[in-house]
Coordinates of C-alpha atoms and ligand atoms in Angstrom, one line a residue:
M2 CA -108.0 48.3 62.3
K3 CA -111.5 49.4 61.4
T4 CA -114.3 47.6 63.4
V5 CA -117.8 47.1 62.1
N6 CA -120.2 46.8 65.0
H7 CA -124.0 46.3 65.4
W8 CA -126.8 48.9 65.1
I9 CA -129.5 48.4 67.6
G10 CA -132.2 50.9 68.7
G11 CA -131.0 53.6 66.3
K12 CA -127.4 53.6 67.5
P13 CA -124.1 51.8 67.1
V14 CA -123.6 49.0 69.6
E15 CA -120.1 47.5 70.3
G16 CA -119.9 43.8 70.1
V17 CA -119.7 42.7 73.7
S18 CA -119.4 38.9 73.0
G19 CA -115.7 39.5 72.3
N20 CA -115.9 37.5 69.1
F21 CA -114.8 39.1 65.9
G22 CA -114.3 37.9 62.4
P23 CA -111.7 39.1 59.8
V24 CA -112.9 41.0 56.7
T25 CA -110.5 40.8 53.8
D26 CA -109.9 43.1 50.7
P27 CA -110.0 40.4 48.0
A28 CA -107.8 42.4 45.7
T29 CA -104.9 42.5 48.1
G30 CA -105.6 39.5 50.3
Q31 CA -105.1 41.7 53.4
V32 CA -107.4 41.8 56.4
T33 CA -108.7 45.4 56.6
T34 CA -111.5 45.2 59.1
Q35 CA -112.8 43.2 62.0
V36 CA -116.5 42.5 62.3
A37 CA -118.3 41.8 65.5
L38 CA -119.9 38.4 65.7
A39 CA -123.1 38.5 67.7
S40 CA -123.9 36.2 70.6
V41 CA -127.4 34.9 71.4
E42 CA -127.8 37.8 73.9
E43 CA -126.9 40.4 71.3
V44 CA -129.3 39.0 68.8
D45 CA -132.0 38.9 71.5
A46 CA -131.3 42.6 72.3
A47 CA -131.8 43.5 68.6
V48 CA -135.1 41.6 68.4
A49 CA -136.3 43.2 71.7
S50 CA -135.5 46.6 70.2
A51 CA -137.5 45.7 67.0
K52 CA -140.4 44.4 69.1
A53 CA -140.6 47.5 71.2
A54 CA -140.5 49.8 68.1
Y55 CA -143.3 47.7 66.5
G56 CA -145.7 49.1 69.1
T57 CA -145.8 52.5 67.4
W58 CA -144.4 51.7 63.9
G59 CA -146.9 49.0 63.2
T60 CA -149.7 51.6 63.5
A61 CA -147.8 54.6 62.1
S62 CA -149.8 56.3 59.2
L63 CA -148.8 55.5 55.7
A64 CA -147.9 59.1 55.3
A65 CA -145.5 58.9 58.2
R66 CA -143.8 55.8 56.7
T67 CA -143.5 57.2 53.2
T68 CA -142.2 60.5 54.4
V69 CA -139.2 58.6 55.8
L70 CA -138.9 56.4 52.7
F71 CA -138.8 59.4 50.3
K72 CA -136.0 61.0 52.4
Y73 CA -134.2 57.7 52.5
R74 CA -134.3 57.4 48.7
A75 CA -132.8 60.9 48.3
L76 CA -130.0 60.1 50.9
L77 CA -129.2 56.8 49.1
D78 CA -129.0 58.7 45.8
S79 CA -126.4 61.1 47.2
H80 CA -124.4 58.2 48.7
R81 CA -124.3 55.8 45.7
D82 CA -120.6 56.2 45.2
E83 CA -119.7 55.8 48.9
I84 CA -121.8 52.6 49.2
A85 CA -120.3 51.2 45.9
A86 CA -116.8 51.9 47.2
L87 CA -117.6 49.9 50.4
I88 CA -118.9 47.0 48.3
T89 CA -115.7 47.0 46.1
A90 CA -113.4 47.1 49.1
E91 CA -114.9 44.0 50.7
H92 CA -116.4 42.0 47.8
G93 CA -114.0 42.9 45.1
K94 CA -116.4 43.6 42.3
V95 CA -115.6 46.5 40.0
H96 CA -117.0 50.0 40.9
S97 CA -119.4 50.2 38.0
D98 CA -120.9 46.8 38.9
A99 CA -121.2 47.9 42.5
L100 CA -123.0 51.0 41.4
G101 CA -125.3 48.8 39.4
E102 CA -126.3 46.8 42.4
V103 CA -126.9 49.9 44.4
A104 CA -129.2 51.2 41.6
R105 CA -131.2 47.9 41.6
G106 CA -131.5 48.1 45.4
V107 CA -132.7 51.7 45.4
E108 CA -135.4 50.5 42.9
I109 CA -137.0 48.6 45.8
V110 CA -136.9 51.7 48.0
E111 CA -138.8 53.5 45.2
L112 CA -141.3 50.6 45.1
A113 CA -141.7 51.0 48.9
C114 CA -142.4 54.7 48.5
G115 CA -145.6 53.6 46.7
I116 CA -146.8 51.5 49.6
P117 CA -150.1 53.3 50.0
T118 CA -151.1 52.0 46.6
L119 CA -149.6 48.5 47.1
L120 CA -151.5 48.1 50.4
K121 CA -154.9 49.2 49.2
G122 CA -157.5 46.7 50.3
E123 CA -160.6 45.5 48.7
L124 CA -164.2 46.4 49.6
S125 CA -167.4 44.7 48.5
T126 CA -170.6 46.5 49.5
Q127 CA -174.0 45.0 50.0
V128 CA -172.8 41.4 49.8
S129 CA -176.0 40.7 51.8
T130 CA -178.6 43.1 52.9
R131 CA -176.8 46.0 54.7
V132 CA -173.6 43.8 54.9
D133 CA -170.2 45.0 53.6
V134 CA -166.9 43.0 53.4
A135 CA -163.4 44.5 53.5
S136 CA -160.1 42.7 52.9
I137 CA -157.1 44.4 54.5
R138 CA -153.5 43.4 55.0
Q139 CA -151.6 44.0 58.2
P140 CA -147.9 43.7 59.2
L141 CA -146.5 40.6 60.9
G142 CA -144.3 42.2 63.6
V143 CA -140.6 41.6 63.8
V144 CA -139.0 40.3 60.5
A145 CA -135.4 39.1 60.2
G146 CA -133.3 39.3 57.0
I147 CA -130.3 37.1 56.4
V148 CA -128.2 37.9 53.3
P149 CA -125.3 36.5 51.3
F150 CA -121.9 38.0 50.4
N151 CA -122.4 38.6 46.7
F152 CA -124.7 41.6 46.8
P153 CA -123.8 43.4 50.0
A154 CA -126.3 46.3 49.4
M155 CA -128.9 45.1 46.9
V156 CA -130.1 41.9 48.6
P157 CA -130.6 43.7 52.0
M158 CA -132.6 46.3 50.0
W159 CA -134.7 43.5 48.4
M160 CA -136.0 43.0 52.0
F161 CA -136.1 45.7 54.6
P162 CA -137.5 48.7 52.6
L163 CA -140.7 46.8 51.7
A164 CA -140.9 45.1 55.1
I165 CA -140.8 48.3 57.0
A166 CA -143.1 50.1 54.5
C167 CA -145.6 47.4 55.3
G168 CA -145.3 48.4 59.0
N169 CA -143.0 45.6 60.3
T170 CA -139.8 46.2 62.2
F171 CA -136.6 44.5 61.1
V172 CA -133.4 42.8 62.1
L173 CA -130.8 42.5 59.4
K174 CA -127.9 40.0 59.5
P175 CA -125.4 40.8 56.7
S176 CA -122.8 38.4 55.5
E177 CA -119.8 38.5 57.8
K178 CA -117.6 38.6 54.7
V179 CA -118.9 42.0 53.5
P180 CA -120.5 43.9 56.5
S181 CA -119.7 47.6 55.8
A182 CA -122.2 48.4 53.0
A183 CA -125.2 47.1 54.9
R184 CA -124.1 48.8 58.0
R185 CA -124.0 52.1 56.1
L186 CA -127.5 51.5 54.6
V187 CA -128.9 51.1 58.1
E188 CA -127.2 54.2 59.5
L189 CA -128.6 56.2 56.6
A190 CA -132.1 55.0 57.3
T191 CA -131.8 56.5 60.8
E192 CA -130.5 59.7 59.2
A193 CA -133.6 59.8 57.0
G194 CA -135.8 59.9 60.2
L195 CA -136.6 56.2 60.7
P196 CA -137.6 55.8 64.3
D197 CA -135.1 54.0 66.6
G198 CA -135.6 50.3 66.7
V199 CA -137.5 50.0 63.4
L200 CA -134.4 48.8 61.5
N201 CA -131.6 47.0 63.5
L202 CA -128.5 45.2 62.4
V203 CA -126.6 42.4 64.0
N204 CA -123.4 41.1 62.4
G205 CA -122.6 37.5 62.9
D206 CA -122.3 34.0 61.7
K207 CA -124.3 30.7 62.3
V208 CA -124.8 31.6 66.0
A209 CA -126.7 34.8 65.0
V210 CA -128.6 33.1 62.2
D211 CA -129.7 30.2 64.4
R212 CA -130.9 32.5 67.2
L213 CA -132.9 34.5 64.7
L214 CA -134.6 31.3 63.6
E215 CA -135.4 30.4 67.3
N216 CA -136.3 33.7 68.9
P217 CA -140.0 33.5 69.5
D218 CA -140.5 37.2 68.8
V219 CA -139.3 36.9 65.2
A220 CA -142.5 36.4 63.1
A221 CA -140.9 35.9 59.7
V222 CA -137.5 35.4 58.0
S223 CA -136.3 36.4 54.5
F224 CA -133.1 34.5 53.5
V225 CA -130.9 34.6 50.4
G226 CA -127.9 32.4 50.2
S227 CA -126.7 29.0 49.1
T228 CA -129.1 26.0 48.7
P229 CA -127.9 24.0 51.8
I230 CA -128.3 27.0 54.1
A231 CA -131.6 28.0 52.5
R232 CA -132.9 24.5 53.2
H233 CA -131.7 24.7 56.9
V234 CA -133.2 28.2 57.4
F235 CA -136.5 27.1 55.9
A236 CA -136.7 23.8 57.9
T237 CA -135.7 25.4 61.2
G238 CA -137.7 28.6 60.8
T239 CA -140.9 26.9 59.8
A240 CA -140.5 24.3 62.6
N241 CA -140.4 27.2 65.0
G242 CA -143.7 28.6 63.5
K243 CA -142.2 31.4 61.4
R244 CA -143.1 32.4 57.9
V245 CA -140.0 31.8 55.8
Q246 CA -138.9 32.6 52.3
A247 CA -135.4 31.1 51.6
L248 CA -133.8 31.8 48.2
G249 CA -131.0 29.4 47.3
G250 CA -128.3 28.7 44.7
A251 CA -128.5 28.3 41.0
K252 CA -127.1 26.9 37.7
N253 CA -128.5 29.1 35.0
H254 CA -128.7 27.9 31.4
M255 CA -128.6 30.0 28.2
L256 CA -130.1 28.1 25.3
V257 CA -128.8 29.2 21.9
L258 CA -130.8 28.2 18.8
P259 CA -129.1 27.9 15.4
D260 CA -131.1 31.0 14.1
A261 CA -129.8 33.3 16.9
D262 CA -127.6 36.3 16.2
L263 CA -124.5 34.6 17.4
D264 CA -122.5 37.8 17.9
A265 CA -125.3 39.0 20.3
A266 CA -125.4 35.6 21.9
A267 CA -121.6 35.6 22.5
D268 CA -121.7 39.2 23.9
A269 CA -124.4 38.1 26.3
A270 CA -122.7 34.8 27.3
V271 CA -119.5 36.6 28.1
S272 CA -121.2 39.4 30.1
A273 CA -123.5 37.1 32.0
A274 CA -120.9 34.4 32.7
Y275 CA -117.9 36.5 33.8
G276 CA -119.6 39.7 35.2
S277 CA -118.8 40.0 38.9
A278 CA -116.4 37.1 38.3
G279 CA -119.4 34.7 38.1
E280 CA -120.4 35.4 41.7
R281 CA -124.0 36.2 40.8
C282 CA -127.0 33.9 41.5
M283 CA -128.2 34.9 38.0
A284 CA -124.9 34.3 36.3
I285 CA -125.1 32.2 33.1
S286 CA -122.9 29.2 33.9
A287 CA -124.0 26.8 31.2
V288 CA -124.6 27.6 27.5
V289 CA -126.6 24.9 25.6
A290 CA -125.7 25.2 22.0
V291 CA -128.2 23.6 19.7
G292 CA -127.8 22.1 16.2
G293 CA -124.1 22.5 15.2
I294 CA -123.5 26.1 16.2
A295 CA -121.2 25.3 19.1
D296 CA -117.9 25.7 17.3
T297 CA -118.7 29.1 15.9
L298 CA -120.3 30.3 19.2
I299 CA -117.2 29.1 21.2
E300 CA -114.9 31.0 18.8
K301 CA -116.9 34.2 19.3
I302 CA -117.0 33.8 23.1
T303 CA -113.3 33.1 23.2
E304 CA -112.5 36.2 21.1
R305 CA -114.4 38.3 23.6
A306 CA -113.3 36.6 26.8
V307 CA -109.6 37.0 26.2
K308 CA -110.0 40.8 26.0
I309 CA -111.6 41.1 29.5
K310 CA -109.4 43.2 31.8
I311 CA -108.9 41.6 35.2
G312 CA -107.8 43.8 38.1
P313 CA -108.7 45.5 41.4
G314 CA -112.3 46.8 41.4
N315 CA -111.3 50.3 42.3
V316 CA -109.1 50.7 39.2
P317 CA -111.2 52.4 36.5
D318 CA -110.4 50.1 33.6
S319 CA -110.9 46.8 35.4
E320 CA -113.8 44.8 34.1
M321 CA -113.6 41.7 36.4
G322 CA -112.3 41.7 40.0
P323 CA -111.1 38.9 42.3
L324 CA -113.1 36.2 44.1
I325 CA -114.3 36.6 47.6
T326 CA -111.7 34.3 49.4
K327 CA -108.6 32.4 48.6
A328 CA -110.4 29.1 49.6
H329 CA -113.2 29.9 47.2
R330 CA -110.7 30.7 44.4
D331 CA -109.0 27.4 44.9
K332 CA -112.3 25.6 44.9
V333 CA -113.3 27.2 41.6
A334 CA -109.9 26.2 40.1
S335 CA -110.4 22.6 41.2
Y336 CA -113.6 22.5 39.1
V337 CA -111.6 23.5 36.0
H338 CA -109.0 20.9 36.7
G339 CA -111.6 18.3 37.5
A340 CA -113.6 19.0 34.3
S341 CA -110.5 18.3 32.2
A342 CA -109.9 15.0 34.1
Q343 CA -113.5 14.1 33.5
G344 CA -113.3 14.6 29.7
A345 CA -114.3 18.2 29.1
E346 CA -112.2 20.3 26.6
V347 CA -110.6 23.2 28.4
V348 CA -110.8 26.0 25.8
L349 CA -109.7 28.7 28.3
D350 CA -108.0 27.9 31.5
G351 CA -108.1 30.8 34.0
T352 CA -106.4 29.0 36.9
G353 CA -103.1 30.3 38.1
Y354 CA -103.8 33.8 36.9
T355 CA -102.4 36.7 39.0
V356 CA -102.4 40.5 38.8
E357 CA -99.0 42.1 39.0
G358 CA -98.4 44.1 42.2
H359 CA -101.4 42.3 43.8
E360 CA -100.0 38.8 44.0
D361 CA -101.8 38.0 47.3
G362 CA -105.3 38.9 45.8
H363 CA -107.8 36.2 45.2
W364 CA -107.3 36.1 41.4
I365 CA -108.5 33.7 38.8
G366 CA -108.9 34.2 35.1
L367 CA -111.8 33.3 32.8
S368 CA -112.3 29.6 32.1
L369 CA -114.3 28.2 29.2
L370 CA -115.1 24.4 29.1
D371 CA -116.5 22.7 26.0
R372 CA -118.1 19.3 25.6
V373 CA -119.3 19.3 29.2
S374 CA -121.7 16.6 30.1
T375 CA -124.4 16.6 32.8
E376 CA -122.5 14.0 34.8
M377 CA -119.4 16.2 35.3
D378 CA -118.9 18.0 38.6
A379 CA -118.4 21.3 36.8
Y380 CA -122.0 21.0 35.6
R381 CA -123.6 19.4 38.6
D382 CA -122.4 21.9 41.2
E383 CA -122.8 25.6 41.5
I384 CA -119.2 26.8 40.9
F385 CA -119.9 30.5 41.6
G386 CA -116.8 31.7 39.7
P387 CA -115.8 32.8 36.2
V388 CA -116.2 29.3 34.6
L389 CA -118.6 28.9 31.6
C390 CA -119.6 25.3 30.5
V391 CA -120.8 24.6 27.0
L392 CA -123.1 21.7 26.4
R393 CA -124.1 20.5 22.9
T394 CA -127.4 19.1 21.8
D395 CA -128.8 18.3 18.4
T396 CA -132.4 19.6 19.0
Y397 CA -134.4 22.0 21.0
E398 CA -136.3 19.1 22.7
E399 CA -133.0 17.6 24.0
A400 CA -132.0 21.1 25.2
I401 CA -135.2 21.7 27.1
E402 CA -135.0 18.3 28.7
L403 CA -131.5 18.9 29.8
I404 CA -132.4 22.3 31.4
N405 CA -135.5 20.9 33.1
S406 CA -133.5 18.0 34.6
S407 CA -131.4 20.5 36.6
R408 CA -132.1 20.5 40.4
W409 CA -132.1 24.3 40.2
G410 CA -134.5 26.6 38.4
N411 CA -133.5 30.2 39.2
G412 CA -133.0 32.0 35.8
T413 CA -132.6 30.9 32.2
A414 CA -132.5 32.5 28.8
I415 CA -133.1 31.7 25.2
F416 CA -131.4 33.3 22.2
T417 CA -133.3 33.1 19.0
R418 CA -134.9 35.1 16.2
D419 CA -137.9 32.7 16.2
G420 CA -140.8 34.1 18.2
G421 CA -142.7 30.8 18.2
A422 CA -139.6 29.0 19.7
A423 CA -139.2 31.7 22.3
R424 CA -142.9 31.5 23.3
R425 CA -142.7 27.7 23.5
F426 CA -139.5 28.0 25.7
Q427 CA -141.1 30.4 28.1
L428 CA -144.0 28.1 28.7
E429 CA -142.0 24.9 28.9
V430 CA -138.9 25.8 30.8
E431 CA -138.9 25.0 34.6
A432 CA -137.4 28.2 36.0
G433 CA -138.7 31.2 37.9
M434 CA -137.2 33.9 35.7
V435 CA -136.9 33.7 31.9
G436 CA -135.0 35.9 29.5
V437 CA -135.7 36.1 25.7
N438 CA -132.5 37.4 24.2
V439 CA -131.9 38.8 27.8
P440 CA -129.1 36.9 29.6
I441 CA -129.7 38.0 33.2
P442 CA -133.5 38.5 33.5
V443 CA -133.6 40.0 37.0
P444 CA -137.1 41.4 37.3
V445 CA -137.6 45.1 37.9
G446 CA -138.8 46.1 41.4
Y447 CA -142.5 46.0 40.6
H448 CA -142.3 42.4 39.5
S449 CA -141.1 39.7 41.9
F450 CA -137.8 37.9 42.0
G451 CA -137.5 34.2 42.6
G452 CA -136.6 30.8 41.2
W453 CA -138.1 27.3 41.3
K454 CA -137.0 23.9 42.6
E455 CA -133.9 24.0 44.8
S456 CA -133.4 27.7 44.1
I457 CA -136.2 28.6 46.6
F458 CA -137.8 27.2 49.7
G459 CA -141.2 28.7 50.5
D460 CA -144.1 30.0 48.5
H461 CA -143.3 33.7 48.1
H462 CA -140.8 35.2 45.7
I463 CA -139.1 38.4 46.9
Y464 CA -140.1 42.0 46.4
G465 CA -142.9 43.1 44.1
N466 CA -146.5 42.0 45.0
D467 CA -145.1 38.7 46.4
G468 CA -142.9 40.8 48.8
V469 CA -145.9 42.8 50.0
N470 CA -147.9 39.6 50.6
F471 CA -145.0 38.0 52.4
Y472 CA -144.6 40.9 54.8
T473 CA -148.3 41.2 55.6
R474 CA -151.1 38.9 56.6
G475 CA -154.7 39.1 55.4
K476 CA -157.7 40.0 57.4
V477 CA -161.3 40.1 56.2
V478 CA -163.8 42.3 58.0
T479 CA -167.6 41.7 57.6
T480 CA -169.7 44.6 58.8
R481 CA -173.4 45.0 59.3
W482 CA -175.2 48.1 60.4
P483 CA -178.6 46.9 61.5
D484 CA -181.8 48.5 60.6
P485 CA -184.4 49.0 63.4
S486 CA -186.6 46.5 61.5
D487 CA -184.0 43.7 61.9
G488 CA -184.0 41.4 64.8
G489 CA -184.7 38.0 66.2
V490 CA -182.5 35.0 67.1
D491 CA -181.4 32.8 64.2
L492 CA -179.2 29.7 64.9
G493 CA -178.8 28.9 61.2
F494 CA -175.4 29.3 59.4
P495 CA -175.2 32.9 57.9
T496 CA -176.1 33.0 54.2
S497 CA -176.4 36.0 51.9
S498 CA -179.9 37.4 51.2
Ligands
NAD502 P1 -124.2 31.3 52.3 O1 -125.3 30.4 52.3 O2 -122.9 30.7 52.7 O3 -124.4 32.5 53.4 C1 -125.7 33.2 53.4 C2 -125.9 33.7 54.8 O4 -126.1 32.5 55.7 C3 -124.8 34.5 55.4 O5 -125.4 35.6 56.1 C4 -124.1 33.6 56.3 O6 -123.6 34.2 57.5 C5 -125.2 32.6 56.8 N1 -124.7 31.2 57.0 C6 -123.6 30.6 56.4 N2 -123.5 29.4 56.8 C7 -124.4 29.2 57.8 C8 -124.8 28.1 58.6 N3 -124.1 26.9 58.5 N4 -125.9 28.2 59.4 C9 -126.6 29.3 59.4 N5 -126.3 30.4 58.7 C10 -125.2 30.3 57.8 O7 -124.1 32.0 50.9 P2 -122.9 33.0 50.4 O8 -121.8 32.2 50.1 O9 -122.8 34.2 51.3 O10 -123.7 33.5 49.0 C11 -123.5 32.8 47.8 C12 -124.7 31.9 47.6 O11 -125.9 32.7 47.6 C13 -124.7 31.3 46.2 O12 -125.2 30.0 46.3 C14 -125.7 32.1 45.4 O13 -126.4 31.4 44.3 C15 -126.7 32.4 46.5 N6 -127.5 33.6 46.1 C16 -128.8 33.4 45.7 C17 -129.6 34.4 45.3 C18 -131.0 34.2 44.9 O14 -131.7 35.2 44.7 N7 -131.5 33.0 44.7 C19 -129.1 35.7 45.3 C20 -127.8 35.9 45.7 C21 -127.0 34.8 46.1

């Protein structure tokens, strides 16, 4: 059986703790791989390697850093298919979707290639007589990245390319459910010429995460995952004096006004709710239908949903793959059954679905629930599966109040032809990323990604300018080159003159 090990100091390192976890192909339900689960000592070895490399990488020229990043970008480009296949084999998402996540990750490497521009400081000359002030940003040291299962390649690339471009060294802890794509990304960085120790990888579970949060040589932690773990990572990391950004879960609403193009809205709802089997933090999981359009909209969503082809991600005409584990599949199914018991109308019931020839895969079909209320579990919890809830309101005001009462605020979208309503929505809605007739408004690399409320803990969104600020700290240098005529002791507080 294939084993995925660690990558420390520019080379593979076998797991010596003797602990391994199983990695399953969700389309077959078979264990295909074992992944090393790091001990405290193994995590410490990776951090020590990153700390040693920081000595030279932290002061490497911008040209030296970008030379590697440009080569890395080219290598990733020629390995897109291979990385996407690794994602599909362990996550289950269809190949085209996996290629999409690789593309969005490479976008951040491209951003990092422009680090000389992003790190340009500020200079004010002659703030006082013969005095200049410069603001510069410097790296933090060793940064750790802890990532979820649902984007095995993209989320790691939200973090390490920009962190190392800023001069930090890095320790990545992938999800133990999907370790192979991240492991390949790290190998390719060494192939691109990244010096040994700048980018390390330890596989593992809670033991590895908790050690990264405690190791005194880790200066900062980027985390993406579920809300309870994000809260834990933020609380523990900051209590240990680290800078932490911890992105959590979501429940994303799509508000549809009566004047919207309902065909376009139905296309968007189906794509955004069921793409990647709903295992996206930016998936639309709740449609809020305003002013009597719900019946027509549901009809149009149903027409489209029943045509979606479910099957293994490596079969070319599959549009939706399986869920990550059997346990997760059963939990998703329990929300559909629970919603029915709690009074929702089950328009489509995807539970019990299976794919011929792959009966042990983690399959579930598409579910659509109507007349969902905010008290139902299917609405209150993040289901993270192909289940779309429809809530009905009479007015825009009721709809915005409903959305703003959610404990999450990751992404949201409005569908309308009314520019005034769209403008009002973007100002009033409490969420970090807003789409206007765009169902999954994931920002491009040069804008930052992040939610509000329980979708994030910490002040910095990820990548874009927020990413650069998170991975650097400010320093202000005040310089005076005295003139021979200057002199004399002055105990007063310095003022400008
Ligand atoms: P998860 O929180 O279970 O795991 C995330 C990481 O934390 C993994 O590396 C895992 O090994 C580690 N971990 C798990 N349990 C831990 C524990 N008890 N202590 C310490 N570390 C632990 O999340 P997941 O199931 O892998 O991913 C899905 C979740 O991630 C969803 O909630 C989704 O919304 C969220 N997500 C959010 C974003 C975003 O940008 N906000 C993006 C992608 C995914």
